mmCIF file of C-alpha atoms and ligand atoms in Angstrom:
data_model
loop_
_atom_site.group_PDB
_atom_site.id
_atom_site.type_symbol
_atom_site.label_atom_id
_atom_site.label_comp_id
_atom_site.label_asym_id
_atom_site.label_seq_id
_atom_site.Cartn_x
_atom_site.Cartn_y
_atom_site.Cartn_z
ATOM 1 C CA UNK A 1 -7.940 5.488 7.551
ATOM 2 C CA UNK A 2 -6.078 5.190 10.664
ATOM 3 C CA UNK A 3 -2.945 3.744 11.787
ATOM 4 C CA UNK A 4 -3.128 -0.093 11.117
ATOM 5 C CA UNK A 5 -2.611 -2.008 13.953
ATOM 6 C CA UNK A 6 -0.012 -4.814 11.970
ATOM 7 C CA UNK A 7 0.335 -5.101 8.195
ATOM 8 C CA UNK A 8 -1.256 -8.641 7.016
ATOM 9 C CA UNK A 9 1.225 -9.679 3.502
ATOM 10 C CA UNK A 10 -1.599 -12.364 1.747
ATOM 11 C CA UNK A 11 -0.875 -13.587 -1.888
ATOM 12 C CA UNK A 12 -0.278 -17.181 -3.498
ATOM 13 C CA UNK A 13 4.017 -19.006 -3.042
ATOM 14 C CA UNK A 14 6.030 -17.318 -4.956
ATOM 15 C CA UNK A 15 3.912 -13.875 -4.104
ATOM 16 C CA UNK A 16 7.298 -12.360 -2.026
ATOM 17 C CA UNK A 17 5.274 -12.512 1.126
ATOM 18 C CA UNK A 18 8.653 -13.322 3.689
ATOM 19 C CA UNK A 19 10.967 -11.130 1.315
ATOM 20 C CA UNK A 20 8.642 -7.720 1.481
ATOM 21 C CA UNK A 21 6.880 -8.303 4.655
ATOM 22 C CA UNK A 22 10.794 -8.954 6.356
ATOM 23 C CA UNK A 23 12.699 -5.430 4.565
ATOM 24 C CA UNK A 24 8.909 -3.654 5.631
ATOM 25 C CA UNK A 25 9.354 -4.662 9.524
ATOM 26 C CA UNK A 26 13.228 -3.720 9.451
ATOM 27 C CA UNK A 27 11.352 -0.083 8.100
ATOM 28 C CA UNK A 28 9.375 0.252 10.245
ATOM 29 C CA UNK A 29 10.587 -0.943 13.820
ATOM 30 C CA UNK A 30 7.341 -3.951 13.410
ATOM 31 C CA UNK A 31 8.237 -7.150 14.375
ATOM 32 C CA UNK A 32 7.902 -9.241 11.587
ATOM 33 C CA UNK A 33 5.902 -13.395 11.684
ATOM 34 C CA UNK A 34 5.815 -15.927 9.622
ATOM 35 C CA UNK A 35 2.749 -17.753 10.026
ATOM 36 C CA UNK A 36 4.845 -21.414 8.431
ATOM 37 C CA UNK A 37 7.672 -20.139 10.909
ATOM 38 C CA UNK A 38 5.054 -19.757 14.416
ATOM 39 C CA UNK A 39 3.473 -22.954 12.748
ATOM 40 C CA UNK A 40 5.995 -24.920 12.655
ATOM 41 C CA UNK A 41 7.685 -23.432 16.197
ATOM 42 C CA UNK A 42 4.109 -24.221 17.725
ATOM 43 C CA UNK A 43 3.853 -27.397 16.531
ATOM 44 C CA UNK A 44 7.075 -28.986 16.638
ATOM 45 C CA UNK A 45 6.986 -30.334 13.243
ATOM 46 C CA UNK A 46 8.306 -28.558 9.548
ATOM 47 C CA UNK A 47 5.273 -28.225 7.513
ATOM 48 C CA UNK A 48 5.737 -30.847 4.673
ATOM 49 C CA UNK A 49 5.608 -33.522 8.307
ATOM 50 C CA UNK A 50 2.546 -31.821 9.142
ATOM 51 C CA UNK A 51 0.455 -32.024 6.291
ATOM 52 C CA UNK A 52 1.520 -35.857 5.813
ATOM 53 C CA UNK A 53 0.847 -36.956 8.806
ATOM 54 C CA UNK A 54 -2.563 -34.893 9.740
ATOM 55 C CA UNK A 55 -3.398 -33.391 6.438
ATOM 56 C CA UNK A 56 -3.944 -30.215 4.871
ATOM 57 C CA UNK A 57 -6.886 -30.034 6.688
ATOM 58 C CA UNK A 58 -4.816 -29.759 10.186
ATOM 59 C CA UNK A 59 -2.498 -27.713 9.133
ATOM 60 C CA UNK A 60 -5.680 -24.995 7.443
ATOM 61 C CA UNK A 61 -7.239 -25.938 10.956
ATOM 62 C CA UNK A 62 -3.955 -24.462 12.528
ATOM 63 C CA UNK A 63 -3.724 -21.637 10.733
ATOM 64 C CA UNK A 64 -7.162 -20.727 11.702
ATOM 65 C CA UNK A 65 -5.828 -19.760 15.473
ATOM 66 C CA UNK A 66 -3.540 -17.411 14.375
ATOM 67 C CA UNK A 67 -5.623 -15.786 12.424
ATOM 68 C CA UNK A 68 -7.560 -15.732 15.516
ATOM 69 C CA UNK A 69 -4.528 -15.117 17.297
ATOM 70 C CA UNK A 70 -3.398 -12.048 15.072
ATOM 71 C CA UNK A 71 -5.753 -9.751 15.961
ATOM 72 C CA UNK A 72 -4.726 -9.271 19.320
ATOM 73 C CA UNK A 73 -0.481 -8.237 18.000
ATOM 74 C CA UNK A 74 0.172 -4.951 17.483
ATOM 75 C CA UNK A 75 3.008 -2.608 15.692
ATOM 76 C CA UNK A 76 3.719 -6.665 13.688
ATOM 77 C CA UNK A 77 3.825 -7.263 10.022
ATOM 78 C CA UNK A 78 2.680 -10.735 9.076
ATOM 79 C CA UNK A 79 3.733 -12.932 5.946
ATOM 80 C CA UNK A 80 0.903 -15.867 5.877
ATOM 81 C CA UNK A 81 1.038 -19.231 3.843
ATOM 82 C CA UNK A 82 -0.494 -19.046 0.979
ATOM 83 C CA UNK A 83 -3.229 -20.649 2.119
ATOM 84 C CA UNK A 84 -4.965 -18.073 4.241
ATOM 85 C CA UNK A 85 -5.213 -15.613 2.942
ATOM 86 C CA UNK A 86 -8.014 -17.570 1.329
ATOM 87 C CA UNK A 87 -9.453 -18.499 3.695
ATOM 88 C CA UNK A 88 -13.010 -17.340 3.842
ATOM 89 C CA UNK A 89 -13.388 -18.352 7.607
ATOM 90 C CA UNK A 90 -10.442 -16.588 8.598
ATOM 91 C CA UNK A 91 -11.531 -13.483 6.347
ATOM 92 C CA UNK A 92 -12.990 -10.909 9.354
ATOM 93 C CA UNK A 93 -9.980 -12.004 11.477
ATOM 94 C CA UNK A 94 -7.459 -10.679 8.761
ATOM 95 C CA UNK A 95 -9.017 -7.618 8.121
ATOM 96 C CA UNK A 96 -9.909 -6.878 11.870
ATOM 97 C CA UNK A 97 -5.628 -7.521 12.534
ATOM 98 C CA UNK A 98 -4.933 -5.350 9.916
ATOM 99 C CA UNK A 99 -4.362 -3.838 6.450
ATOM 100 C CA UNK A 100 -4.493 -6.898 4.347
ATOM 101 C CA UNK A 101 -1.662 -6.525 1.177
ATOM 102 C CA UNK A 102 -2.761 -8.632 -1.514
ATOM 103 C CA UNK A 103 0.996 -9.543 -2.684
ATOM 104 C CA UNK A 104 -0.265 -10.072 -6.500
ATOM 105 C CA UNK A 105 2.177 -10.875 -9.425
ATOM 106 C CA UNK A 106 1.040 -12.554 -12.950
ATOM 107 C CA UNK A 107 1.414 -16.163 -13.038
ATOM 108 C CA UNK A 108 4.723 -16.853 -14.943
ATOM 109 C CA UNK A 109 6.360 -14.755 -12.425
ATOM 110 C CA UNK A 110 4.771 -17.385 -9.176
ATOM 111 C CA UNK A 111 5.613 -20.454 -11.176
ATOM 112 C CA UNK A 112 9.010 -19.044 -12.625
ATOM 113 C CA UNK A 113 9.365 -18.681 -8.805
ATOM 114 C CA UNK A 114 8.407 -21.562 -7.132
ATOM 115 C CA UNK A 115 9.477 -24.179 -10.090
ATOM 116 C CA UNK A 116 13.088 -22.634 -9.462
ATOM 117 C CA UNK A 117 13.083 -21.943 -5.541
ATOM 118 C CA UNK A 118 15.822 -24.482 -4.514
ATOM 119 C CA UNK A 119 16.388 -22.744 -1.291
ATOM 120 C CA UNK A 120 13.771 -22.345 0.557
ATOM 121 C CA UNK A 121 12.212 -25.382 2.905
ATOM 122 C CA UNK A 122 10.347 -28.189 0.613
ATOM 123 C CA UNK A 123 6.583 -26.515 -0.215
ATOM 124 C CA UNK A 124 4.222 -29.890 0.198
ATOM 125 C CA UNK A 125 1.564 -28.504 -1.925
ATOM 126 C CA UNK A 126 4.892 -28.675 -4.790
ATOM 127 C CA UNK A 127 2.690 -29.607 -8.166
ATOM 128 C CA UNK A 128 2.770 -28.632 -11.613
ATOM 129 C CA UNK A 129 2.217 -26.325 -13.334
ATOM 130 C CA UNK A 130 -1.006 -26.709 -14.788
ATOM 131 C CA UNK A 131 -2.612 -27.049 -10.701
ATOM 132 C CA UNK A 132 -0.392 -24.314 -9.722
ATOM 133 C CA UNK A 133 -2.667 -22.064 -11.886
ATOM 134 C CA UNK A 134 -5.512 -23.980 -11.696
ATOM 135 C CA UNK A 135 -4.870 -22.363 -7.137
ATOM 136 C CA UNK A 136 -3.582 -19.199 -8.336
ATOM 137 C CA UNK A 137 -7.772 -18.789 -9.942
ATOM 138 C CA UNK A 138 -9.221 -19.723 -7.774
ATOM 139 C CA UNK A 139 -7.837 -17.613 -5.365
ATOM 140 C CA UNK A 140 -7.322 -15.076 -6.452
ATOM 141 C CA UNK A 141 -11.197 -13.091 -6.260
ATOM 142 C CA UNK A 142 -10.423 -14.143 -1.953
ATOM 143 C CA UNK A 143 -7.387 -12.147 -2.528
ATOM 144 C CA UNK A 144 -8.665 -8.991 -4.016
ATOM 145 C CA UNK A 145 -11.915 -9.630 -1.499
ATOM 146 C CA UNK A 146 -10.279 -9.470 1.047
ATOM 147 C CA UNK A 147 -6.840 -6.686 0.177
ATOM 148 C CA UNK A 148 -7.091 -3.412 1.877
ATOM 149 C CA UNK A 149 -4.450 -2.961 -0.416
ATOM 150 C CA UNK A 150 -3.968 -4.215 -4.269
ATOM 151 C CA UNK A 151 -0.527 -4.272 -4.856
ATOM 152 C CA UNK A 152 1.174 -5.663 -8.295
ATOM 153 C CA UNK A 153 4.963 -6.945 -8.315
ATOM 154 C CA UNK A 154 5.943 -7.791 -11.173
ATOM 155 C CA UNK A 155 8.925 -6.326 -12.662
ATOM 156 C CA UNK A 156 9.317 -3.900 -8.544
ATOM 157 C CA UNK A 157 12.212 -4.487 -6.237
ATOM 158 C CA UNK A 158 11.243 -5.165 -2.477
ATOM 159 C CA UNK A 159 12.713 -1.289 -2.352
ATOM 160 C CA UNK A 160 9.347 0.111 -4.405
ATOM 161 C CA UNK A 161 7.674 -2.654 -2.573
ATOM 162 C CA UNK A 162 8.551 -1.508 1.077
ATOM 163 C CA UNK A 163 8.757 2.563 -0.607
ATOM 164 C CA UNK A 164 5.417 2.348 -1.174
ATOM 165 C CA UNK A 165 4.509 0.413 1.739
ATOM 166 C CA UNK A 166 5.498 3.208 4.769
ATOM 167 C CA UNK A 167 4.733 5.463 2.666
ATOM 168 C CA UNK A 168 1.156 4.214 2.938
ATOM 169 C CA UNK A 169 1.454 3.647 6.476
ATOM 170 C CA UNK A 170 3.049 6.786 7.681
ATOM 171 C CA UNK A 171 0.062 8.514 5.719
ATOM 172 C CA UNK A 172 -2.469 7.473 7.632
ATOM 173 C CA UNK A 173 -0.661 8.271 10.952
HETATM 174 C C1 LIG B 201 0.847 -22.880 0.720
HETATM 175 C C2 LIG B 201 1.658 -22.012 1.213
HETATM 176 C C3 LIG B 201 3.051 -22.334 1.715
HETATM 177 C C4 LIG B 201 2.607 -23.515 3.228
HETATM 178 C C5 LIG B 201 2.498 -24.425 2.509
HETATM 179 C C6 LIG B 201 1.128 -24.487 2.072
HETATM 180 C C7 LIG B 201 -0.574 -22.936 0.521
HETATM 181 O O1 LIG B 201 2.931 -20.729 1.794
HETATM 182 O O2 LIG B 201 2.171 -22.219 3.757
HETATM 183 O O3 LIG B 201 2.561 -25.097 2.522
HETATM 184 O O4 LIG B 201 -1.712 -23.308 0.890
HETATM 185 O O5 LIG B 201 -0.742 -21.921 -0.834
HETATM 186 P P1 LIG B 201 4.080 -20.488 1.148
HETATM 187 O O6 LIG B 201 2.715 -18.900 0.477
HETATM 188 O O7 LIG B 201 4.525 -18.577 2.396
HETATM 189 O O8 LIG B 201 5.255 -20.219 0.351
#
């Protein structure tokens, strides 16, 4: 497999895309982009205000625009928003953009992290446990289909996940 031009992290809210992505970008000495932060910069509003003002479908359109741009990036680790890896109409763009890594975690781990997260920005899709699990179950097959690598994260440290990915990327050089 040739060296990827970018690494695209996909997975549910709470799967660790931003923390793993940031640490991976340091380890590779690549840029780091969080698509939620990029959309907030481009739009001038917080994600929660975009959802409240214009609705989820509008936000999904903005995500599709980012996916199209991503194809031109190089040496960037991308932490996608939880919905990006589940949108079939941008699956081709994400695959063309780089190595797609699905950070997989159990329902319990994800729910535990999302429900206890008091530090991050408020999540517009904050929801009850059942709705969260339902969304996870609907998305998981799409994440799996899109991914080049499915990386189980339960019980793994950020350092272990980063080491695995760096090794994988360096071996393809
Ligand atoms: C969303 C996940 C969020 C953000 C938005 C919608 C989702 O990103 O894009 O709130 O649909 O799962 P994180 O996965 O980074 O929390």
